mmCIF file of C-alpha atoms and ligand atoms in Angstrom:
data_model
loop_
_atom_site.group_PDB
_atom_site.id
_atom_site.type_symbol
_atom_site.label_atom_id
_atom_site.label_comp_id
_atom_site.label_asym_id
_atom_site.label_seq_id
_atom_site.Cartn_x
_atom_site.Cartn_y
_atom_site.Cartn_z
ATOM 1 C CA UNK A 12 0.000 0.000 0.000
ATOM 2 C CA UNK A 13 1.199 3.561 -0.682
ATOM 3 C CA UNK A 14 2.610 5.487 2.062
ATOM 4 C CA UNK A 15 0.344 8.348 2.010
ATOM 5 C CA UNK A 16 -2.491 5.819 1.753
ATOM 6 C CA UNK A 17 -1.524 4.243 4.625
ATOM 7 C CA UNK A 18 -1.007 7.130 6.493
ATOM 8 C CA UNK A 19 -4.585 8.334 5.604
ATOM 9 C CA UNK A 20 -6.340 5.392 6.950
ATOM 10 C CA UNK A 21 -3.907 5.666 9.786
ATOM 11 C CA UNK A 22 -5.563 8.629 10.880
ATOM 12 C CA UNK A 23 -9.101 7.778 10.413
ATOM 13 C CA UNK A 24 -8.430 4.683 12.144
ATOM 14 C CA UNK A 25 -7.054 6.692 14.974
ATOM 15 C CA UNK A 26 -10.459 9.380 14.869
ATOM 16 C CA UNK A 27 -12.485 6.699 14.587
ATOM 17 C CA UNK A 28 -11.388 5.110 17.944
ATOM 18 C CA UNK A 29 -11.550 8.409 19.462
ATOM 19 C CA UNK A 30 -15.689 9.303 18.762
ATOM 20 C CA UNK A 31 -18.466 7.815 19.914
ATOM 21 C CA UNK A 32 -20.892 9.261 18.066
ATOM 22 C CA UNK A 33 -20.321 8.908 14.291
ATOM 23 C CA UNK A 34 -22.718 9.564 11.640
ATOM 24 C CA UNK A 35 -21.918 7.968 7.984
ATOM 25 C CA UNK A 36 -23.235 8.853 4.879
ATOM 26 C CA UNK A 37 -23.176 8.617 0.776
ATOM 27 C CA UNK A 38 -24.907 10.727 -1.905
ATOM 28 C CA UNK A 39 -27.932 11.413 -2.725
ATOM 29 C CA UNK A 40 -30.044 8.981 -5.445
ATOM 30 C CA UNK A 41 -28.203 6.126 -3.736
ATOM 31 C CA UNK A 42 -26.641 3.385 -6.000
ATOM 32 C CA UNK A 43 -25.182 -0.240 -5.214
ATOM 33 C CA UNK A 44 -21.759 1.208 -4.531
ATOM 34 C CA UNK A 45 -22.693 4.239 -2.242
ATOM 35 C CA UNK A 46 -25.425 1.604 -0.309
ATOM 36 C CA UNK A 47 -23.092 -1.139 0.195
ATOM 37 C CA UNK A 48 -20.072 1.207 1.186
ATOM 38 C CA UNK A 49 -21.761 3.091 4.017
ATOM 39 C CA UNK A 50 -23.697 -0.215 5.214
ATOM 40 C CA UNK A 51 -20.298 -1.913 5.573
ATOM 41 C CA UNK A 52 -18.162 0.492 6.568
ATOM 42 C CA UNK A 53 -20.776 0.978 9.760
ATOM 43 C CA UNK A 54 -20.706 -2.687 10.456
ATOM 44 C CA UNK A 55 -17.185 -2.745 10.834
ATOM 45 C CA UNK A 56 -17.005 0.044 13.699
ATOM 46 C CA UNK A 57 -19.828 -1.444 14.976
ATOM 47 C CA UNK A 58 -17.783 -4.343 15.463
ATOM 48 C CA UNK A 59 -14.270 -2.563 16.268
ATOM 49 C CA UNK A 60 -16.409 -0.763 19.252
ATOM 50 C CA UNK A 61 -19.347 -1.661 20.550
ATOM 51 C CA UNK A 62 -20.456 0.715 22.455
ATOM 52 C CA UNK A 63 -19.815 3.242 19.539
ATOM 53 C CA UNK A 64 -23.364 5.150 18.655
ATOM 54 C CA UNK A 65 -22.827 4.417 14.535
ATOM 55 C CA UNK A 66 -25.369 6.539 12.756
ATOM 56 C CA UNK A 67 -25.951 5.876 9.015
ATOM 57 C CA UNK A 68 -27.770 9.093 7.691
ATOM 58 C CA UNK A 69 -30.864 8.464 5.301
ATOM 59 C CA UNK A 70 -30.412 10.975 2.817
ATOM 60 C CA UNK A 71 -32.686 9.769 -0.155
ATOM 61 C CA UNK A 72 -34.935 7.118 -1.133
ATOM 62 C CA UNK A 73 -33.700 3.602 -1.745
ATOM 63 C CA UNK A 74 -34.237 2.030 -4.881
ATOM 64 C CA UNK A 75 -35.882 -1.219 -4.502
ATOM 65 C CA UNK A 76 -33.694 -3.072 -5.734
ATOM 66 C CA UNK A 77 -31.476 -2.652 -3.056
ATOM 67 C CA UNK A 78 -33.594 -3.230 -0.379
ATOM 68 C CA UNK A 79 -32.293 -6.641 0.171
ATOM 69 C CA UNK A 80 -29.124 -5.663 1.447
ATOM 70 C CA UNK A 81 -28.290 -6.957 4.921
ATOM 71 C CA UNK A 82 -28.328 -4.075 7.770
ATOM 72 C CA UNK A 83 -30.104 -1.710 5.069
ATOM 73 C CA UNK A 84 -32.918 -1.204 8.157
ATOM 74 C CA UNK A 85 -29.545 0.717 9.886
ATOM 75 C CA UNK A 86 -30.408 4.229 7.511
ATOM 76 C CA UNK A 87 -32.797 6.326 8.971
ATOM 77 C CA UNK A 88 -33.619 9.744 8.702
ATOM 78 C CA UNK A 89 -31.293 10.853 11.678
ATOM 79 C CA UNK A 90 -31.841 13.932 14.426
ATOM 80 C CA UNK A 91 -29.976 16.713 13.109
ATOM 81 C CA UNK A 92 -29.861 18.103 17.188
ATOM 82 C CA UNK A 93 -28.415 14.953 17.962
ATOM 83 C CA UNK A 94 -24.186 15.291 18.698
ATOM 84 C CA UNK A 95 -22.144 14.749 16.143
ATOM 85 C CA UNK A 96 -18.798 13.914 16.515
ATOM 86 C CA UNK A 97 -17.558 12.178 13.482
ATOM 87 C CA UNK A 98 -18.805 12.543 9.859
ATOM 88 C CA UNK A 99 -17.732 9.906 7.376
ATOM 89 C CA UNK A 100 -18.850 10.813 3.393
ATOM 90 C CA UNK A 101 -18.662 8.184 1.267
ATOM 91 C CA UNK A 102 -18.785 7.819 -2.971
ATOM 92 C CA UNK A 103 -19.219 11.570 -2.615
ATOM 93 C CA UNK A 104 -16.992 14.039 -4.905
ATOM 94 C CA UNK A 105 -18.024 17.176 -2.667
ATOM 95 C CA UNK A 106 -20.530 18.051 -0.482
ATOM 96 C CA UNK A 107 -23.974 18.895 -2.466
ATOM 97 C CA UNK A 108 -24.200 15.134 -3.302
ATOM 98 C CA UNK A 109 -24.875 14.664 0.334
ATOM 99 C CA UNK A 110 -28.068 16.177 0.250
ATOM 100 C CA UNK A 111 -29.360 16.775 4.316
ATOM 101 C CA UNK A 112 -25.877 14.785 4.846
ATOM 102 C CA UNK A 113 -24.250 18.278 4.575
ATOM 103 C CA UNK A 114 -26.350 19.603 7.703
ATOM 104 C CA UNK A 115 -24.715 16.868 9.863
ATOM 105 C CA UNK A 116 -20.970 17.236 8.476
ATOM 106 C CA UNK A 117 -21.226 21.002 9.494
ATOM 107 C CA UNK A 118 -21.580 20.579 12.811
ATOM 108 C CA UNK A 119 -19.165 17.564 12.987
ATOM 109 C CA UNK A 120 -15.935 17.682 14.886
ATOM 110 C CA UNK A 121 -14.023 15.869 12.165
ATOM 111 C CA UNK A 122 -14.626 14.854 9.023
ATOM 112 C CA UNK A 123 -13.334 11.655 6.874
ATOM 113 C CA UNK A 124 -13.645 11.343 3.018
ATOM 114 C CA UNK A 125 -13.311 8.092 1.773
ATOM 115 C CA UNK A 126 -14.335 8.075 -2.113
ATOM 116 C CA UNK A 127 -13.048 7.014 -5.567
ATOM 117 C CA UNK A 128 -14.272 9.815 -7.959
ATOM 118 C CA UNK A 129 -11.586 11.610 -10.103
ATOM 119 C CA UNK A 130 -13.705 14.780 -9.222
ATOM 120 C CA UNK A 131 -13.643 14.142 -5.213
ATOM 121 C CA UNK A 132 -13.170 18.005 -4.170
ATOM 122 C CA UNK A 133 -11.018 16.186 -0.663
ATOM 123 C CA UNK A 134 -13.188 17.589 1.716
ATOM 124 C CA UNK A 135 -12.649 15.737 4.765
ATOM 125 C CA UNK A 136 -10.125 16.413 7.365
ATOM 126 C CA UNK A 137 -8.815 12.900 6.503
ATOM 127 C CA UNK A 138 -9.445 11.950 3.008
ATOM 128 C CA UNK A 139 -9.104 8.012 1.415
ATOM 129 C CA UNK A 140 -9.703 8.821 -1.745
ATOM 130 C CA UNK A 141 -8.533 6.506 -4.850
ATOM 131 C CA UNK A 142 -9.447 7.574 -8.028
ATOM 132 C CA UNK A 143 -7.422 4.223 -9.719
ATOM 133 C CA UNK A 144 -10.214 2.062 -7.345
ATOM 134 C CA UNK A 145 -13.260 0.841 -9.822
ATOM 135 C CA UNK A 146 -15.315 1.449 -6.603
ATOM 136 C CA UNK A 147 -15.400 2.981 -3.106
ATOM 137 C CA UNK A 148 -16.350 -0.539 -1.709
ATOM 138 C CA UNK A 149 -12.882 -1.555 -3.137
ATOM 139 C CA UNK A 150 -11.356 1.209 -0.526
ATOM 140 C CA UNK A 151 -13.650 0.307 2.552
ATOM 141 C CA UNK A 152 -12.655 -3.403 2.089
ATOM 142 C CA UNK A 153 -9.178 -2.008 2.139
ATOM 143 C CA UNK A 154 -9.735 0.189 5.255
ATOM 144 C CA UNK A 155 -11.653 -2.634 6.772
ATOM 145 C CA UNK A 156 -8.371 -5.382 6.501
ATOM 146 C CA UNK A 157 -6.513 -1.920 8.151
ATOM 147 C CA UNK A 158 -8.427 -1.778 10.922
ATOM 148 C CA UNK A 159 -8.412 -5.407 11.421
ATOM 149 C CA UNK A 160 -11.787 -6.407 11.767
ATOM 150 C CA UNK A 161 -12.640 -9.833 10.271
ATOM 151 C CA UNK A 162 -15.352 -9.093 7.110
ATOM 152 C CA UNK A 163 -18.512 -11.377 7.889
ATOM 153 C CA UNK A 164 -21.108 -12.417 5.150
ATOM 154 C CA UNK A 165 -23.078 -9.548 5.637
ATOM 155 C CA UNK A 166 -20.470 -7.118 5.185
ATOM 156 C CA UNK A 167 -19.189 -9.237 1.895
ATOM 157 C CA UNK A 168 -22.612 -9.263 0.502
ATOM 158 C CA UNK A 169 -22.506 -5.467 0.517
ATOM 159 C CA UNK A 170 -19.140 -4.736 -0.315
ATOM 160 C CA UNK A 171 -19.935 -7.175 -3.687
ATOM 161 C CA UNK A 172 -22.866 -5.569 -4.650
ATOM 162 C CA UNK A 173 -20.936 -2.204 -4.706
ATOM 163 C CA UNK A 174 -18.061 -3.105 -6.445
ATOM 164 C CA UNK A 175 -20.167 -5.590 -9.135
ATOM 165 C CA UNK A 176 -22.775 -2.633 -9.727
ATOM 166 C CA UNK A 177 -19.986 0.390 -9.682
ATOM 167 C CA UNK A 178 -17.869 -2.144 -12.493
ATOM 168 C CA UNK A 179 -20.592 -2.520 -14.577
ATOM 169 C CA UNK A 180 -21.164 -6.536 -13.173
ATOM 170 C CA UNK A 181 -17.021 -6.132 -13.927
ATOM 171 C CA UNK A 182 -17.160 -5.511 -17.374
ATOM 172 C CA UNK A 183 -15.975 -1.736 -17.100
ATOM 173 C CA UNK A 184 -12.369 -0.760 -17.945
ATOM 174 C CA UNK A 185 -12.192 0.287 -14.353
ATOM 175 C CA UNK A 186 -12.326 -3.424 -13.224
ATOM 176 C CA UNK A 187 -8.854 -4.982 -12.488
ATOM 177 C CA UNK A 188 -7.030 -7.576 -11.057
ATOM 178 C CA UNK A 189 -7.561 -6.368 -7.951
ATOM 179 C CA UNK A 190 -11.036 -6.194 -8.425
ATOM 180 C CA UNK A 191 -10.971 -9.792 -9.219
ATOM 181 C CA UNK A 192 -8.488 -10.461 -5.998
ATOM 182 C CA UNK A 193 -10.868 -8.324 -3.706
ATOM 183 C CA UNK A 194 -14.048 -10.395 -4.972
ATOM 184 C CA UNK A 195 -13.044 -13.828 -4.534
ATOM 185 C CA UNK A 196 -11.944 -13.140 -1.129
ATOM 186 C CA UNK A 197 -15.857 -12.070 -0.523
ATOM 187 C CA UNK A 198 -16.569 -14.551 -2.258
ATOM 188 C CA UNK A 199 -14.421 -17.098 0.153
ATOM 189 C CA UNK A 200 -17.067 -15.547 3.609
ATOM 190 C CA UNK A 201 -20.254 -17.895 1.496
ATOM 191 C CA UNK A 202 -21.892 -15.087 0.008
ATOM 192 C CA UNK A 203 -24.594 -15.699 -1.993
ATOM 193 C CA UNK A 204 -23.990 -14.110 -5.231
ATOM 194 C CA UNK A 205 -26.586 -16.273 -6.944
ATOM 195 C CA UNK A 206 -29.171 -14.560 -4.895
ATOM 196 C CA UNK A 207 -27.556 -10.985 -5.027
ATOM 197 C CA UNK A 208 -27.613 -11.137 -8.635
ATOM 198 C CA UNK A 209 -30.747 -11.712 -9.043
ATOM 199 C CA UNK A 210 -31.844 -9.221 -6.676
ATOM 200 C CA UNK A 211 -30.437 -6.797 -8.244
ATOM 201 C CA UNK A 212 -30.474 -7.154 -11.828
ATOM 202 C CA UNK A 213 -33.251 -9.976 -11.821
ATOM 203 C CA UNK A 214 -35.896 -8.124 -9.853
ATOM 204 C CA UNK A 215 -37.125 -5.193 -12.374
ATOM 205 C CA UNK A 216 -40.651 -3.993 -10.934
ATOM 206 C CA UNK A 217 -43.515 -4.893 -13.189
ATOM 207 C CA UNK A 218 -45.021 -1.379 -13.252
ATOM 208 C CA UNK A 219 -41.455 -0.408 -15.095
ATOM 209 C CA UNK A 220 -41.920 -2.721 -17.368
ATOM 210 C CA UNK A 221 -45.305 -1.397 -18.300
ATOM 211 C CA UNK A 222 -43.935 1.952 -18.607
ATOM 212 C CA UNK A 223 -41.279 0.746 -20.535
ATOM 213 C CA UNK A 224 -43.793 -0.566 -22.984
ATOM 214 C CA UNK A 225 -45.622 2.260 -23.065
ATOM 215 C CA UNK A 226 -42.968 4.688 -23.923
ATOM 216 C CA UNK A 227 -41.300 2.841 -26.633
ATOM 217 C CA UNK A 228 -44.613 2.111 -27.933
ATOM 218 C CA UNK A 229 -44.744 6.096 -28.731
ATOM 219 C CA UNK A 230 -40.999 6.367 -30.164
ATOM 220 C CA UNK A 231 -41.145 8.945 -32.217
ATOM 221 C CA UNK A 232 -38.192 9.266 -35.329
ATOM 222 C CA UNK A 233 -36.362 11.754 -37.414
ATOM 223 C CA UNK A 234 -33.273 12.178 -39.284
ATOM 224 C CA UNK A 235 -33.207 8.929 -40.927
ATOM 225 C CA UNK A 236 -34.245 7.154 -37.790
ATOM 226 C CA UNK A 237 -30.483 8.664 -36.176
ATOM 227 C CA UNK A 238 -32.868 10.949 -33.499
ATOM 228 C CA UNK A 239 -34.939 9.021 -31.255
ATOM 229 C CA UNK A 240 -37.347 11.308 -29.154
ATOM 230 C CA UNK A 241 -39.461 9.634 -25.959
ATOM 231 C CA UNK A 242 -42.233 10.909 -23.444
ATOM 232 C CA UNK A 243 -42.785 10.108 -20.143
ATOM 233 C CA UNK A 244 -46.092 11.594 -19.211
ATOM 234 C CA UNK A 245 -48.095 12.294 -16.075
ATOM 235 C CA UNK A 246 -50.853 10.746 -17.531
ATOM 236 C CA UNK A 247 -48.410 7.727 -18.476
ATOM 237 C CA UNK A 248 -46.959 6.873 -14.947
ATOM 238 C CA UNK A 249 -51.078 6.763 -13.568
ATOM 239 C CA UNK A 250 -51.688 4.302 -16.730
ATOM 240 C CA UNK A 251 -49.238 1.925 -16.007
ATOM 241 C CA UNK A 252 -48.813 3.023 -11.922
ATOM 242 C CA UNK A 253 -45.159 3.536 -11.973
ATOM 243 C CA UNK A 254 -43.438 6.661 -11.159
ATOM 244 C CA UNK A 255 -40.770 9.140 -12.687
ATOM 245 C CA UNK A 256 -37.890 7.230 -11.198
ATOM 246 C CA UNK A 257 -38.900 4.262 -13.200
ATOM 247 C CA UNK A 258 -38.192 5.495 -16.328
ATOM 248 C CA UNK A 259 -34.105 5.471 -15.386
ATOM 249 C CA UNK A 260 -32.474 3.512 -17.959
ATOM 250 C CA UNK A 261 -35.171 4.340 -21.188
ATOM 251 C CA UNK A 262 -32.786 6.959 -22.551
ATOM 252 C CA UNK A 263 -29.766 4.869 -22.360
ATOM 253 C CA UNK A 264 -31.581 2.284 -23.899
ATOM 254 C CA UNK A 265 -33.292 4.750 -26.987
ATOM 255 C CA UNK A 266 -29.360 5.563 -27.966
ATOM 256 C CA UNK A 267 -28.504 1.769 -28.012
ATOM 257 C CA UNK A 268 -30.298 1.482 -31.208
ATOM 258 C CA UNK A 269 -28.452 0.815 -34.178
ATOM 259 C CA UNK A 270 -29.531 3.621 -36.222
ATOM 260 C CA UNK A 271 -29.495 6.190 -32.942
ATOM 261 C CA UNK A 272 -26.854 9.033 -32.714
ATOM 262 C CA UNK A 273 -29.204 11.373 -30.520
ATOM 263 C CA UNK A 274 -31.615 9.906 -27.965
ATOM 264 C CA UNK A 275 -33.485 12.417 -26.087
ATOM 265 C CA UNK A 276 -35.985 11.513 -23.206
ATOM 266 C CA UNK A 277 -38.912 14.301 -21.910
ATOM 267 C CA UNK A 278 -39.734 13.763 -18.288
ATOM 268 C CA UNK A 279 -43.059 16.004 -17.457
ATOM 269 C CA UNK A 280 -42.832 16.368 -14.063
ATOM 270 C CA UNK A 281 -45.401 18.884 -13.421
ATOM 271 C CA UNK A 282 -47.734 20.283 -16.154
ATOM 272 C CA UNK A 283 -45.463 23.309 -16.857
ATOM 273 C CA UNK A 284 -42.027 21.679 -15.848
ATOM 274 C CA UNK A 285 -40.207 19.162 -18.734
ATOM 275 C CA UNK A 286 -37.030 17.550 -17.488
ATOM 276 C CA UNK A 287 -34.671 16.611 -20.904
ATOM 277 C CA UNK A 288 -32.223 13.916 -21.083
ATOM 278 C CA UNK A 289 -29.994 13.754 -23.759
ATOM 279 C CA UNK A 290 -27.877 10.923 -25.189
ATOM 280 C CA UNK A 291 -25.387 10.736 -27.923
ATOM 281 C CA UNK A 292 -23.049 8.295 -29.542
ATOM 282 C CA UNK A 293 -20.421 9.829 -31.936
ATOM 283 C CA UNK A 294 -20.754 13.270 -33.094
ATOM 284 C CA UNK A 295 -23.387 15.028 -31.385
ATOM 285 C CA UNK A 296 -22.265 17.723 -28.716
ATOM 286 C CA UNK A 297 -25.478 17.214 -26.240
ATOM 287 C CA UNK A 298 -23.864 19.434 -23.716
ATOM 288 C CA UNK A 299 -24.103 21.599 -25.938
ATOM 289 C CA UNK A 300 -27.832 21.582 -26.861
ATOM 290 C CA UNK A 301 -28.482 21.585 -23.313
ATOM 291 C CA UNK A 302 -26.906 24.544 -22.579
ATOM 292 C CA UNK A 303 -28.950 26.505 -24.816
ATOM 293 C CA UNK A 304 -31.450 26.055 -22.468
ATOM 294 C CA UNK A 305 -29.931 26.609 -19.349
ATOM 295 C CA UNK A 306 -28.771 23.441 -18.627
ATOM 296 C CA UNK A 307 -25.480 21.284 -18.620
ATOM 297 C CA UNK A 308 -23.488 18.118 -18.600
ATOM 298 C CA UNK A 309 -21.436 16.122 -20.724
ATOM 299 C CA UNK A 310 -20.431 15.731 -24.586
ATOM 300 C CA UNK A 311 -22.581 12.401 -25.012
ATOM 301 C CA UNK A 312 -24.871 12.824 -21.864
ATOM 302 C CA UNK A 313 -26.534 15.829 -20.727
ATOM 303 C CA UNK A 314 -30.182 17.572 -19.717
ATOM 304 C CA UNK A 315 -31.959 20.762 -19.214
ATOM 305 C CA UNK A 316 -35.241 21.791 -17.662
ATOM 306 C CA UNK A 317 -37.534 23.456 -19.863
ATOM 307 C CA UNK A 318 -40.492 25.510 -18.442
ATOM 308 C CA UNK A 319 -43.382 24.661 -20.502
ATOM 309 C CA UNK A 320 -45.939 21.747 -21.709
ATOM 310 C CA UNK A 321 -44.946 19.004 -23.192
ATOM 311 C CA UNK A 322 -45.615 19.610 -26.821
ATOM 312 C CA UNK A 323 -43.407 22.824 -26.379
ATOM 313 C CA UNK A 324 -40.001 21.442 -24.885
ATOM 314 C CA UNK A 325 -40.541 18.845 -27.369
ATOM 315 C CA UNK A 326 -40.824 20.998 -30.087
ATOM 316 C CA UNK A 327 -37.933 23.750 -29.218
ATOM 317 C CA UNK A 328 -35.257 20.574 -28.085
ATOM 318 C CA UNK A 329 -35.871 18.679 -31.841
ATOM 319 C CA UNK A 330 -35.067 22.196 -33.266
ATOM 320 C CA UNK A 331 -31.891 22.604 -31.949
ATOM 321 C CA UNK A 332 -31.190 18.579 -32.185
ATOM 322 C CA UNK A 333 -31.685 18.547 -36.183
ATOM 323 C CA UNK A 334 -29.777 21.516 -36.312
ATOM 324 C CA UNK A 335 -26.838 18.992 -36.535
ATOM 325 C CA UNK A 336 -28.459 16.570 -39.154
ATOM 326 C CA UNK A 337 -28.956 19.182 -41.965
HETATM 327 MN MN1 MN B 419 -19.082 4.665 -6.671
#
């Protein structure tokens, strides 16, 4: 291990046996790496010191498909007059992601940053963060083995979930030998990754299937079939009784057409409020478009809010869209 690594989790290690009251938290829209992180991490202490009060700070809702995680009943909402001695962030490049996390980390003693995004603003007093690491459960399993405590089943079946979901079920560039090294080991507690799987990727709710359905059904064209434009209405989530959050995933899946080099997904959220996601694949500067309305992001994945009905946002984002097919 690096020296200034080392050195980093020496010091958490040492504020972490000198709080009692630690809160731990992750970003908000929680994912399988943030989840299994913080729920893993807080076993550990738990198990380092018993009579340690380990908080893990609800700051969002949790998909469902993560619900299965063992120990996921230990984030709450949390007291915000409660004391607060240590704050640990984790999978969180700066402070906004925490959402009401921030609240708690400002009236924290100390602060530890453990996190593996390129972006990670180093926030903490003590900061583990590892941008080479595929995932931040990669860096709590490290900082577990530091501080000694044996990792159980439970705390395997998390730390798996985060690194399998954060590698893209290890198929990212991002996944190394490491990776590999780090996984069997979990592996080795009896984990059940047959079961894990298929919670996770094997468990999509029915009612997103119908919206699915729905909104594909309406897939509208242009440009030789190279734009793809999709709705997600109001009236659409009460058809098929899912709701906005279920239609993560139809954009991605719009660009991964063949013929698609622009897929661009309208989210009405309120009658007056469109949320636009865009997608490209080669050429298309969607950052771009997006900041022409007062939005942002990246080259091949960015969005915008536009303040108007549906028929209008549509209208006004295909504009500027074919602007780069004539
Ligand atoms: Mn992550």
């Amino acid at each position: 291990m690096i020296d200034q690594l080392k050195k980093n989790m020496e010091d958490a290690l040492r504020l972490i046996n000198r709080y009692d009251n630690i809160f731990i938290c992750s970003h908000i829209q929680p994912d399988g790496d943030s989840l299994g992180s913080i729920l893993a991490l807080a076993m550990a202490i738990k198990k380092l010191k018993e009579k340690a009060n380990v908080n893990i700070i609800r700051v969002d809702d949790i998909p469902s498909d993560f619900l299965f995680l063992p120990g996921i009943d230990m984030i709450k909402e949390q007291d915000i007059n409660e004391e607060v001695d240590l704050f640990i962030a984790l999978d969180s490049s700066d402070t906004k992601r925490l959402g009401i996390g921030a609240e708690f980390l400002s009236k924290a003693k100390s602060v530890i940053c453990i996190d593996h995004h390129i972006t990670n603003e180093n926030f903490g007093d003590i900061n583990i963060v590892l941008s080479s690491s595929g995932s931040t459960c990669e860096i709590v399993y490290k900082f577990i083995k530091y501080m000694d405590v044996e990792i159980d089943k439970d705390m395997a079946s998390c730390l798996y979930t985060g690194i399998n979901t954060d590698t893209g079920r290890f198929m990212y560039s991002n996944t190394t030998y490491e990776t590999h090294t780090i996984v069997a080991e979990l592996i080795e507690t009896g984990i059940d990754i047959n079961s894990i799987n298929m919670n996770i990727y094997q468990n999509i709710p029915i009612e997103r299937v119908k919206l699915f359905l729905e909104t594909l059904s309406n897939l509208e064209l242009y440009a030789d079939d190279k734009v793809g434009v999709v709705v997600v209405s109001q009236e659409m989530l009460y058809k098929t009784n899912a709701s906005m959050e279920d239609s993560e995933g139809i954009v991605s899946y719009v660009r991964d057409i063949n013929t698609i080099e622009v897929a661009c997904l309208l989210k009405e959220m309120s009658e007056n409020e469109i949320k636009v996601s865009l997608r490209s694949k080669r050429f298309v500067d969607v950052a771009k478009i997006s900041t022409k309305f007062g939005g942002g992001g990246h080259v091949r994945a960015a969005g915008c809010t536009i303040y108007g009905n549906l028929e209008t946002a549509k209208k006004m984002v295909l504009e500027e869209i074919l602007k780069d097919f004539r």
